[in-house]
Coordinates of C-alpha atoms in Angstrom, one line a residue:
Chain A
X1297 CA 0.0 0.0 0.0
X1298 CA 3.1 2.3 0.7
X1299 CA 4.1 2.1 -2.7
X1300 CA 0.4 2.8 -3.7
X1301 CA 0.8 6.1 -2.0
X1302 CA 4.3 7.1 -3.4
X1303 CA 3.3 6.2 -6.8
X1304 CA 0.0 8.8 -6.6
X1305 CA 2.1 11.5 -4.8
X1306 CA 4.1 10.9 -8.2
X1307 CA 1.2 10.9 -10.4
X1308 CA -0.1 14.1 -8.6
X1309 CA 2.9 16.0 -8.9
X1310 CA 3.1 15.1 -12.7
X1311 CA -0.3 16.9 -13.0
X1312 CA 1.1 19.5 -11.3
X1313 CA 3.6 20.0 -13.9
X1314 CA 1.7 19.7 -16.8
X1315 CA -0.1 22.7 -15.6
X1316 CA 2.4 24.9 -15.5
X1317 CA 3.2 23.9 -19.2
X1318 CA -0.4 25.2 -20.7
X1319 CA -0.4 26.8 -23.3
X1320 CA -4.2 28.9 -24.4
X1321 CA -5.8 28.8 -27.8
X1322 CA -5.1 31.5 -29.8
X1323 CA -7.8 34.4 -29.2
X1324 CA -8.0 37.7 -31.6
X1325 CA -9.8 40.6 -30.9
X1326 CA -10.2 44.3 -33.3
X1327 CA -9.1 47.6 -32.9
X1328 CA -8.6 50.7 -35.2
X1329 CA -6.1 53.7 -35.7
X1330 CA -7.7 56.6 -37.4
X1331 CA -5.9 58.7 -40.3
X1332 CA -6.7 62.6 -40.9
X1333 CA -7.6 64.6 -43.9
X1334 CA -5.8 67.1 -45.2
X1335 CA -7.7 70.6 -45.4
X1336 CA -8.3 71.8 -49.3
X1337 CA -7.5 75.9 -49.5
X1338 CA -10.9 77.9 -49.5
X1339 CA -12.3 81.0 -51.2
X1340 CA -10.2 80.3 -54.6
X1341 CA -11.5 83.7 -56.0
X1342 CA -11.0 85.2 -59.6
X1343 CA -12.4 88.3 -61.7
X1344 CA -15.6 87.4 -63.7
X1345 CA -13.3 89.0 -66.3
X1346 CA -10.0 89.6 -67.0
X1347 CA -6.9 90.4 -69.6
X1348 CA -4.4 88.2 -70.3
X1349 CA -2.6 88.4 -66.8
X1350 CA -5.3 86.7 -64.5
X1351 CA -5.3 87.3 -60.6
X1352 CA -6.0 84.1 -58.5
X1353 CA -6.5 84.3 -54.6
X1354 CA -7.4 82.0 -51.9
X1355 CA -7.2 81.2 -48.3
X1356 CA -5.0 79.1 -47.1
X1357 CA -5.9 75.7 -46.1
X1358 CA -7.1 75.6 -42.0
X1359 CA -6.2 72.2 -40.8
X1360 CA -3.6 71.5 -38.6
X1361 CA -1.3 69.6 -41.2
X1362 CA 1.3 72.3 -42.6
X1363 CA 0.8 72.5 -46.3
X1364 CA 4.0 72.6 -47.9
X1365 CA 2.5 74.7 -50.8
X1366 CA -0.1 75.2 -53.1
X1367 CA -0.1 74.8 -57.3
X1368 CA -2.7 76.1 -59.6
X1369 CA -4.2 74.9 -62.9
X1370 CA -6.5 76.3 -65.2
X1371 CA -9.4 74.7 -67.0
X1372 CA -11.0 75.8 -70.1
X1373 CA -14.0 73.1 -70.1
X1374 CA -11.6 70.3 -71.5
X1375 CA -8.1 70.8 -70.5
X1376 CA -6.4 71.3 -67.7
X1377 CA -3.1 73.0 -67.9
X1378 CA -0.3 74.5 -65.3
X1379 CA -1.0 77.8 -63.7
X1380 CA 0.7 80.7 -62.3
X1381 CA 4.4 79.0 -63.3
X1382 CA 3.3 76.3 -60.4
X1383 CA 2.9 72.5 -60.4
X1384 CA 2.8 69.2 -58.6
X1385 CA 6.7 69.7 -57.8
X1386 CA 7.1 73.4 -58.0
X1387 CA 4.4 74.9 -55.2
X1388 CA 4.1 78.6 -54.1
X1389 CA 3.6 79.1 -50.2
X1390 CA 0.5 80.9 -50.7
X1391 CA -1.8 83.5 -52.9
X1392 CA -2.3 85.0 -54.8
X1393 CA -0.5 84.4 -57.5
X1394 CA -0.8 85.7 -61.5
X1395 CA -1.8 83.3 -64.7
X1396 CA -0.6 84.9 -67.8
X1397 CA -2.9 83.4 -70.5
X1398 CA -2.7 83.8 -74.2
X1399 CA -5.4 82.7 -75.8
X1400 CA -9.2 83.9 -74.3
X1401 CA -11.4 82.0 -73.3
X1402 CA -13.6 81.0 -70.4
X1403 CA -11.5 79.4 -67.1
X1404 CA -11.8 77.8 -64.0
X1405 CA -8.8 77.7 -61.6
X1406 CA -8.5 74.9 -58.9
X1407 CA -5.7 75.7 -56.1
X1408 CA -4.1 72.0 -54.5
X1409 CA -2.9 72.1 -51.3
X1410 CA 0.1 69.3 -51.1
X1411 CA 1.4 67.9 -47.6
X1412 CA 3.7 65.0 -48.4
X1413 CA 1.8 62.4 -50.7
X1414 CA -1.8 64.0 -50.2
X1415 CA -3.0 66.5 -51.9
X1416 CA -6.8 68.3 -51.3
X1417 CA -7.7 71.4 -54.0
X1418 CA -10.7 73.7 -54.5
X1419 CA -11.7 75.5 -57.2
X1420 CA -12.7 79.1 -58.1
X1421 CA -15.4 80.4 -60.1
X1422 CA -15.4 81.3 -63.9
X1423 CA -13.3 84.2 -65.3
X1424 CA -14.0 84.9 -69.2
X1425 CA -10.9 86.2 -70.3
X1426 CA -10.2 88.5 -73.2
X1427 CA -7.2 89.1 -75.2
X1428 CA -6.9 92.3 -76.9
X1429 CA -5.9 92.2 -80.5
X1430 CA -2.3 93.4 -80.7
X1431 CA -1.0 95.0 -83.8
X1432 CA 2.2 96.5 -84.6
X1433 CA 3.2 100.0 -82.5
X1434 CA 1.8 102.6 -84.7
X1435 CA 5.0 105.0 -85.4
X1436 CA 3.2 107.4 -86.9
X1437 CA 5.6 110.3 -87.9
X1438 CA 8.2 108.8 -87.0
X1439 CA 7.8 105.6 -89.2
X1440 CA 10.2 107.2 -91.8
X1441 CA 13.0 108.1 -89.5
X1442 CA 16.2 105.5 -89.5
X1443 CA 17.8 107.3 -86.3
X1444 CA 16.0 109.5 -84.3
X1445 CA 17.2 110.9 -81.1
X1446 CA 18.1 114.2 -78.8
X1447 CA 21.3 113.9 -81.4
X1448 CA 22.9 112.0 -83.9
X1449 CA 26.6 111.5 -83.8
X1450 CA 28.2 109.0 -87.2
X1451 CA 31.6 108.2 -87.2
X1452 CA 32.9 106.2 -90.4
X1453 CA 30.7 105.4 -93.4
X1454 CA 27.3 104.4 -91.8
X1455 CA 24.8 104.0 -94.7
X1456 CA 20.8 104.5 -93.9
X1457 CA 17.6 104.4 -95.4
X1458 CA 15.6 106.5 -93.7
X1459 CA 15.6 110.2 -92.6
X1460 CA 17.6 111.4 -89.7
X1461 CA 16.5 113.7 -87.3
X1462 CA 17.0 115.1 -83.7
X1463 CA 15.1 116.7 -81.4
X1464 CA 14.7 119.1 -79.4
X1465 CA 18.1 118.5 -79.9
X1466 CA 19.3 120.5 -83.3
X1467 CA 23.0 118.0 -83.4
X1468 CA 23.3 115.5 -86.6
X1469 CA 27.0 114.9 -87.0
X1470 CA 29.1 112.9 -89.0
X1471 CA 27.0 113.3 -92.4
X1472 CA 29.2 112.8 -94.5
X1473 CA 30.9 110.6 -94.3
X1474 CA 27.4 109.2 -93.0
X1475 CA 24.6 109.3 -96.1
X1476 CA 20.9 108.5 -95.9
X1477 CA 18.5 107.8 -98.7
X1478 CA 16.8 110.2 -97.0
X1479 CA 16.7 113.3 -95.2
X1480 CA 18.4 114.9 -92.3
X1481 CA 16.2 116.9 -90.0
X1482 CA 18.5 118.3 -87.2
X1483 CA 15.3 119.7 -85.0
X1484 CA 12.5 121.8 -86.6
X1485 CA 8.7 120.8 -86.7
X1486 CA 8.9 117.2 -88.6
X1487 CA 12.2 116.0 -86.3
X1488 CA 9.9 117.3 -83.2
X1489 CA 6.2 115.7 -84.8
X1490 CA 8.5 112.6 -85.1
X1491 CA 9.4 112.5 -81.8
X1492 CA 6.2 112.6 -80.5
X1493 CA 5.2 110.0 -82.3
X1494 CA 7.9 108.2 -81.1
X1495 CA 7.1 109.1 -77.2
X1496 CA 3.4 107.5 -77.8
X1497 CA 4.5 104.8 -79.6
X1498 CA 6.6 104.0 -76.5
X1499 CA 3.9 104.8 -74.5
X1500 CA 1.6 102.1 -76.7
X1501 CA 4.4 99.3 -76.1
X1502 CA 4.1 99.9 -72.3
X1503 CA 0.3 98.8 -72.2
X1504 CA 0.8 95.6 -74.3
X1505 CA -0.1 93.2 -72.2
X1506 CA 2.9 90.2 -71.8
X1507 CA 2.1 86.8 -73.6
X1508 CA 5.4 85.9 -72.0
X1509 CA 8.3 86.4 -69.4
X1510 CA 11.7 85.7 -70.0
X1511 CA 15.3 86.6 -68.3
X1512 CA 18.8 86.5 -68.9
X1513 CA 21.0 86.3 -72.2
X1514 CA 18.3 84.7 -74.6
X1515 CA 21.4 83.5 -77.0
X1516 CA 19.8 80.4 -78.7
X1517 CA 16.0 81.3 -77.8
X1518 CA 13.3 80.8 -80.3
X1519 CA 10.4 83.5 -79.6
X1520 CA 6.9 83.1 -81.4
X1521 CA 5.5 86.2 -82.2
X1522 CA 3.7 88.0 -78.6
X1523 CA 3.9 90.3 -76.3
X1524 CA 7.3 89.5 -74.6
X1525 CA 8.6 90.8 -71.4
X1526 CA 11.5 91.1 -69.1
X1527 CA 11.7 92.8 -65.7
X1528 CA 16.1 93.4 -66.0
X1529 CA 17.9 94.0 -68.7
X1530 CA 17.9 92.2 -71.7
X1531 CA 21.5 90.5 -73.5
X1532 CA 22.6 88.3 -76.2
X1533 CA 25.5 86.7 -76.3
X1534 CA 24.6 84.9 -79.9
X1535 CA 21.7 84.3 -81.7
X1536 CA 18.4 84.5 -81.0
X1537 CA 15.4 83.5 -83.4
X1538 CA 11.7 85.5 -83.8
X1539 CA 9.7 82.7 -85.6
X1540 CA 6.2 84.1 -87.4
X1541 CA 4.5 80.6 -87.9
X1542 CA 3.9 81.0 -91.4
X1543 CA 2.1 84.7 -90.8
X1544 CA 3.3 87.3 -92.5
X1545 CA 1.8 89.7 -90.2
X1546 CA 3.3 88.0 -86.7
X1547 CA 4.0 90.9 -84.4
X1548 CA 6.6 90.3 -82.4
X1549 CA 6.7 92.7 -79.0
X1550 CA 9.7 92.9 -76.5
X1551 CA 9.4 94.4 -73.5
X1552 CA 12.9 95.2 -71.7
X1553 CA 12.2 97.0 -68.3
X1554 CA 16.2 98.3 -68.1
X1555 CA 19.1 98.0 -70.8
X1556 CA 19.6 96.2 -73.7
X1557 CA 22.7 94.8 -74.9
X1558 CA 23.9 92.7 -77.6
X1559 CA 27.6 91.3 -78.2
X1560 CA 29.9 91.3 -81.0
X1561 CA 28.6 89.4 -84.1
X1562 CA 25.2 88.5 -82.2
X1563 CA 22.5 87.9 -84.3
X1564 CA 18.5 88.0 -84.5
X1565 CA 17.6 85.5 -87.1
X1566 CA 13.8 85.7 -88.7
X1567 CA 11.8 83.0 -89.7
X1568 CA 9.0 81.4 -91.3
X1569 CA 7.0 84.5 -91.8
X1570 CA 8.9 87.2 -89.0
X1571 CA 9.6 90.3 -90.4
X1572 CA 11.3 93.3 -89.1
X1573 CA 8.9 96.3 -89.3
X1574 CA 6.8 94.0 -87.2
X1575 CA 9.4 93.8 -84.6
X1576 CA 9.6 96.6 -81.6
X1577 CA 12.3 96.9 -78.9
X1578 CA 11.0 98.7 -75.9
X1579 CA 13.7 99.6 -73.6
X1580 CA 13.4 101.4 -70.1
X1581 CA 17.0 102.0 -70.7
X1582 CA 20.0 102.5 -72.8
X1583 CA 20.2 100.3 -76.0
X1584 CA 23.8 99.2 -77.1
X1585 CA 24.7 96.5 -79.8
X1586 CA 27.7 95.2 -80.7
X1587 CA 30.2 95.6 -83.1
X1588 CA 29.9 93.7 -86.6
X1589 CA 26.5 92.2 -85.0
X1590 CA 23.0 92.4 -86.9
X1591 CA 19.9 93.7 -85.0
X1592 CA 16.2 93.1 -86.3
X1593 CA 13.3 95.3 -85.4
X1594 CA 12.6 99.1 -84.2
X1595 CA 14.3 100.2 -81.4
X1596 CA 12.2 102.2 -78.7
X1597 CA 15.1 103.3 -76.3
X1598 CA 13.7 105.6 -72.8
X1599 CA 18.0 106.3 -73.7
X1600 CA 20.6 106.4 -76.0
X1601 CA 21.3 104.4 -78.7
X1602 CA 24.3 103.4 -79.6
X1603 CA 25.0 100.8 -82.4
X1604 CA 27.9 98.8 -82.6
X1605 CA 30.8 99.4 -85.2
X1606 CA 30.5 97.7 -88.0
X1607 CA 27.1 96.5 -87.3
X1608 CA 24.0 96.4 -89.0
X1609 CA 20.3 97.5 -88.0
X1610 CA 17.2 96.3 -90.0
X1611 CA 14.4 98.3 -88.3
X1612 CA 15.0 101.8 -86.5
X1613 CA 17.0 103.5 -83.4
X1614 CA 14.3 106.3 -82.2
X1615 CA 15.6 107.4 -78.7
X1616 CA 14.9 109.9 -76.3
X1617 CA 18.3 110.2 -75.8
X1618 CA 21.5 110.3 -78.5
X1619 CA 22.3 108.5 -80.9
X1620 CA 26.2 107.1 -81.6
X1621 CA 26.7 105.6 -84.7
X1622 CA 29.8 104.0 -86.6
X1623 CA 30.0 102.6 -89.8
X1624 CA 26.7 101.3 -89.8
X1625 CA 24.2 100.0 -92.0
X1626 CA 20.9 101.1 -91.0
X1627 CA 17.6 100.1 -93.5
X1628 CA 14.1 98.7 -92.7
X1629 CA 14.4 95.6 -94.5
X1630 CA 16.2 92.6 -95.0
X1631 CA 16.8 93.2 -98.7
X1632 CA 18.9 96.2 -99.2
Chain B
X740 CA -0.1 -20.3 -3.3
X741 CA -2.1 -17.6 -1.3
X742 CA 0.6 -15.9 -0.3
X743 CA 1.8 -16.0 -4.2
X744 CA -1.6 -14.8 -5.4
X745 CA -1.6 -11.8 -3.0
X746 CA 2.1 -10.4 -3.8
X747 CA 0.7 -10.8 -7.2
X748 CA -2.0 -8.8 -6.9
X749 CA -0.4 -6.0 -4.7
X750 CA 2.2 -5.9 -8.0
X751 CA -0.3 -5.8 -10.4
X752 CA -2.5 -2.7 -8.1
X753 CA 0.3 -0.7 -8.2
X754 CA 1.4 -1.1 -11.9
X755 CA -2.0 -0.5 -12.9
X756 CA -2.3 2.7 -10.5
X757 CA 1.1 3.9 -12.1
X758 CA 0.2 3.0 -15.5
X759 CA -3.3 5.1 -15.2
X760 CA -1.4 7.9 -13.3
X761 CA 1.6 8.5 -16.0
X762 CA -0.8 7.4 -18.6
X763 CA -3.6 10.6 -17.1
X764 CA -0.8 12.7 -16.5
X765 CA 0.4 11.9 -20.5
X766 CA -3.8 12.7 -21.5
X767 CA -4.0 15.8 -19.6
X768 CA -0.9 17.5 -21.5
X769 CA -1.4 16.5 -25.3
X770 CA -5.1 17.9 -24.3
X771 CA -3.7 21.7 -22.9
X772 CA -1.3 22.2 -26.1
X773 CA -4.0 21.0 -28.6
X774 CA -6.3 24.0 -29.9
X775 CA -9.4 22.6 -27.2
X776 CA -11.5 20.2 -28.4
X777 CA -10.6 16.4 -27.5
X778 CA -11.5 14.3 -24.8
X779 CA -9.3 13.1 -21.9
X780 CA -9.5 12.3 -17.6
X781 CA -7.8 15.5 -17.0
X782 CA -9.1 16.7 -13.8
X783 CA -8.4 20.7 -13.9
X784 CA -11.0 21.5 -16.1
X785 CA -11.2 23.1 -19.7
X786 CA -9.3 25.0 -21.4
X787 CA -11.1 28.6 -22.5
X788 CA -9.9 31.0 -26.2
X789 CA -8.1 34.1 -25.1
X790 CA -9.8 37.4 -26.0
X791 CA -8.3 40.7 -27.2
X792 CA -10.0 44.1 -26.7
X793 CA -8.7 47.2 -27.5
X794 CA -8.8 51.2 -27.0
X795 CA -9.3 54.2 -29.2
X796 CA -6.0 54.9 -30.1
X797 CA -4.1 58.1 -28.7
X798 CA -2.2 60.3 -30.6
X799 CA -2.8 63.0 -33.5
X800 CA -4.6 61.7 -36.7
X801 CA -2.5 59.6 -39.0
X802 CA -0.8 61.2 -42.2
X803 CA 2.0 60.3 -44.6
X804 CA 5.2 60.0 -42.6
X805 CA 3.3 62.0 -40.2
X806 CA 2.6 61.2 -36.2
X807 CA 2.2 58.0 -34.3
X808 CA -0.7 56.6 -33.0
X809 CA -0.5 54.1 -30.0
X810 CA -3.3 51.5 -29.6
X811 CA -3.9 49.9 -26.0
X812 CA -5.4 46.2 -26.0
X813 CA -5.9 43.8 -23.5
X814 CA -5.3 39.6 -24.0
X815 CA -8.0 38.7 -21.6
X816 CA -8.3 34.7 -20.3
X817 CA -12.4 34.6 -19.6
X818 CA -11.4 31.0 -18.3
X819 CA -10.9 29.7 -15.0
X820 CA -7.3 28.4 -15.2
X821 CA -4.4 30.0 -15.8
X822 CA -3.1 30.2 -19.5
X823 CA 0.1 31.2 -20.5
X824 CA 0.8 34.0 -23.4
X825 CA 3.4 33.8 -25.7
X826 CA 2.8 35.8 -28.8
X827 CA 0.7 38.6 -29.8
X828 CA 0.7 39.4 -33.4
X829 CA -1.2 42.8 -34.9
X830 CA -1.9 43.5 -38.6
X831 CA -4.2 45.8 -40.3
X832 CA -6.6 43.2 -41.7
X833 CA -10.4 43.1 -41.5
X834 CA -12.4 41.0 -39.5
X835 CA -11.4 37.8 -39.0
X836 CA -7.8 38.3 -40.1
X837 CA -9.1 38.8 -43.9
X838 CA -7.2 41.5 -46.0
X839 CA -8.3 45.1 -45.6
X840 CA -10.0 45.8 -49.0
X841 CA -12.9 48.2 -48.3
X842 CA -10.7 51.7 -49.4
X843 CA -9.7 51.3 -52.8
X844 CA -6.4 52.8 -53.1
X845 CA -5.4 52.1 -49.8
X846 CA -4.2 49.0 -48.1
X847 CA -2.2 48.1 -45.5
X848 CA 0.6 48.6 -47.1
X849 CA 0.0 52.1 -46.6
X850 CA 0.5 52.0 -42.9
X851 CA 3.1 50.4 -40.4
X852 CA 3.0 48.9 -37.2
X853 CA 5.1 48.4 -34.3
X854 CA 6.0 46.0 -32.6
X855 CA 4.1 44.7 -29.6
X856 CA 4.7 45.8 -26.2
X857 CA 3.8 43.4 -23.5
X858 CA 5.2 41.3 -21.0
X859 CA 4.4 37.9 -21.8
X860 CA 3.4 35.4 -18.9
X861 CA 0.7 33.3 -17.7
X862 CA -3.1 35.1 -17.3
X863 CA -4.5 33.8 -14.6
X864 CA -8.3 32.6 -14.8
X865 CA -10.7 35.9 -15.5
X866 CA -7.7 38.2 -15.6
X867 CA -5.4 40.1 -18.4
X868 CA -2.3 41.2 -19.5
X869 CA -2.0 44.8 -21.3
X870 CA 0.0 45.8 -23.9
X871 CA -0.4 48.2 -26.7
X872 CA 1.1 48.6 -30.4
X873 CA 1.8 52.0 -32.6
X874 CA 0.3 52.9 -35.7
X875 CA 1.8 55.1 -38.8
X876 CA 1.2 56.0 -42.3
X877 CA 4.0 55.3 -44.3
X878 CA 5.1 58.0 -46.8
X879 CA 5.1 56.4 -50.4
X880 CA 6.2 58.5 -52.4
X881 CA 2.9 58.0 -54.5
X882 CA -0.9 59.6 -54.2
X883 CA -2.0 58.5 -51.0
X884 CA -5.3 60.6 -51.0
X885 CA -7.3 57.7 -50.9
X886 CA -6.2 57.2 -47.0
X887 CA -7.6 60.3 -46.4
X888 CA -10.1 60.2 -43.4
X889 CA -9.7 56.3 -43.4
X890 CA -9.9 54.2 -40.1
X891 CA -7.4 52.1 -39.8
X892 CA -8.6 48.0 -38.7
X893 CA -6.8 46.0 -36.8
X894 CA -6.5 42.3 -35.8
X895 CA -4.9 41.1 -33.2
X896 CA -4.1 37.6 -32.4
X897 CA -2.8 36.5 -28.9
X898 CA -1.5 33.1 -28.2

């Protein structure tokens, strides 16, 4: 019976064990984490109409994630395109911003709020925009001058086409050896009527409104005709090319908000329709190109002038300012 | 001869009472490791599924590569004996462990999680262990808009 008893005390302490050694069922149970929203900008506003440069505000977006920017696009109905100069990887920090559009049209702007890989937009209301027709600067009076300034000052052999005149300067040097095809008006009434032709004219290029911006030595730019603008000064280092598309009549605009400078043996090259009486030069500025180098288009200069030796001009230097000439050739087309 | 027979029969009582001991003791184990259903003599009663309950989690709203979110559960033992813990596994899943499909354009690949914190051990009967696990959104490098305002399910499973 002794050994009875040990063996149960054996048997009860092997339970014991295997109780220790239990191992549950799995179990599962649910739970949930939640993710936020990203806050779309509000109040995208527009004009109900507009020129060319439209104006696009809106208020930032209000939820506590911090946008890392905003871009815009603009909708005509079927297409969406880039806005304001923004997109997906190049944002602005906030509005407004401006959309420079070219052709009119009726638009709808959406504004996209990005935070990492979500992005939440709103959109504004309509804006019908209209383009005005642009046509050439009209030069009136002074559409017969070649060089046209305070004074005119030739050194060497410059030939032009056109007259020559100064005002309310009375100056015109240098003729001969200079000779014109046309006539020399050192001040009186037709060098001063010119002139004021030539101040509205400038006056005219300041309200075009830009098709485009551009900066910076445009040496191997290709410009289609417009309304083009710079806020420095403008330079080219080589060539440049004004392509008309096939028109005949392409106007071709360039607005330079400060100097304008060309380099030795640069050259504007005209295509595929471009021609140079449809080509205008408005400089806030003095208007220098260089020497041996060819220059298409009219010249409006709020400066002097002074074209490079050697070089050539197909179009016109009017200035407020003087005029510095040196063995030029100065005529308002391409064929002599 | 009747001294014989009686030796033989103490021998044979306590061989049999050692044989059904070891051999219940032998029953009893195979029956706690297997996943509860079986028969056997154990004595100690049956064993009970753990259950796993949760909290809302804490922590700002999820967003790519944004903020963590920390979710508090509990493995809970709604049996009477004790039960020992020894893994708790999370995943964003649906019900029932079944992939998370109801977003389209968002999954779980979208979001990570940690790893579990909780001391393992044995649950006594009616009683818990706590733990809890973080939650983030994973920055893809893709749209992810479609997470937007999503809540996030998870499954746990403790063991």
């Amino acid at each position: 019976m002794l050994a009875l008893v040990v063996v149960l005390a054996i048997g009860s302490l092997s339970s014991s064990s295997a109780a220790a050694y239990w191992s549950s069922p799995a179990g599962s149970g649910a739970g949930v984490a939640s993710t936020g929203v990203l806050s779309p900008p509000s109040d995208v506003t527009v004009p109900a109409s507009s020129g060319s440069s439209v104006t696009v505000g809106w208020t930032a977006s209000a939820g506590v994630l911090p946008v890392e920017g905003y871009y815009v696009t603009r909708n005509d109905g079927a297409v969406t395109v880039a806005a304001c100069s923004t997109s997906p990887t190049s944002l602005i920090s906030a509005g407004p911003c401006t959309d420079t559009v070219a052709t009119a049209g009726t638009f709808v702007y959406t504004v996209t709020a990005v935070y990492r890989t979500w992005a939440a937009s709103a959109s504004s209301g309509t804006v019908t925009v209209v383009i005005a027709p642009y046509g050439g600067l009209d030069l009136g009076a002074a559409a017969s001058f070649s060089a046209l300034g305070s004074a005119v000052t030739s050194g060497g052999p410059t030939t032009l086409r056109g007259d020559v005149g100064s005002s309310p300067g009375v100056a015109v040097t240098g003729f001969p050896p200079a000779a014109t095809s046309g006539t020399i008006y050192a001040g009186g009434a037709t060098a001063d009527s010119a002139k004021t032709a030539f101040t509205n004219a400038y006056a005219d290029a300041l309200t075009r409104v830009p098709t485009t911006h551009f900066a910076g030595d445009q040496n191997g730019s290709t410009f289609a005709p417009g309304v083009h603008q710079t806020g420095g000064a403008f330079a080219l280092t080589g060539t440049m090319v004004l392509d008309g598309g096939g028109d005949p009549g392409a106007i071709f605009i360039f607005q330079v908000d400060a100097a304008l400078n060309t380099a030795a043996g640069s050259t504007i090259q005209l295509i595929n329709g471009a021609s140079p009486e449809n080509v205008f030069w408005q400089v806030n500025g003095a208007a220098g190109t260089g020497a041996n180098s060819t220059f298409e288009g009219t010249i409006l200069a709020n400066g002097a002038i002074t074209i490079g030796a050697g070089g050539t001009l197909i179009g016109r230097a009017l200035a407020v300012d003087a005029i510095t000439l040196a063995s030029n050739t100065i005529r308002f087309t391409e064929v002599p | 001869m009747t001294q014989l027979n009686s030796r033989t029969k103490k021998i044979a009582i306590v061989a049999i009472t050692l044989a059904l001991v070891l051999g219940g003791g032998g029953i009893a184990f195979a029956y706690w490791t297997s996943s509860g259903t079986g028969t056997g003599v154990a004595t100690t009663g049956t064993s009970t599924g753990l259950t796993v309950t949760s909290s809302a989690p804490t922590g700002s709203a999820l967003s790519p590569g944004g903020p963590t979110q920390t979710v508090a559960f509990s493995v809970n033992n709604p049996g009477t004996g004790s039960q020992a813990v020894t893994s708790v596994v999370v995943s964003v899943a649906s019900a029932g462990g079944a992939a998370w499909t109801a977003i389209p354009g968002c999954s779980a690949s979208d979001y990570s999680l940690g790893t579990p914190t909780i001391t393992y051990g044995t649950i006594a009967g009616g009683g818990s262990l706590l733990g809890s696990v973080t939650v983030t959104m994973v920055a893809l490098g893709t749209d992810q808009d479609a997470c937007q305002g999503v809540t996030v399910p998870l499954y746990f499973v403790a063991s």
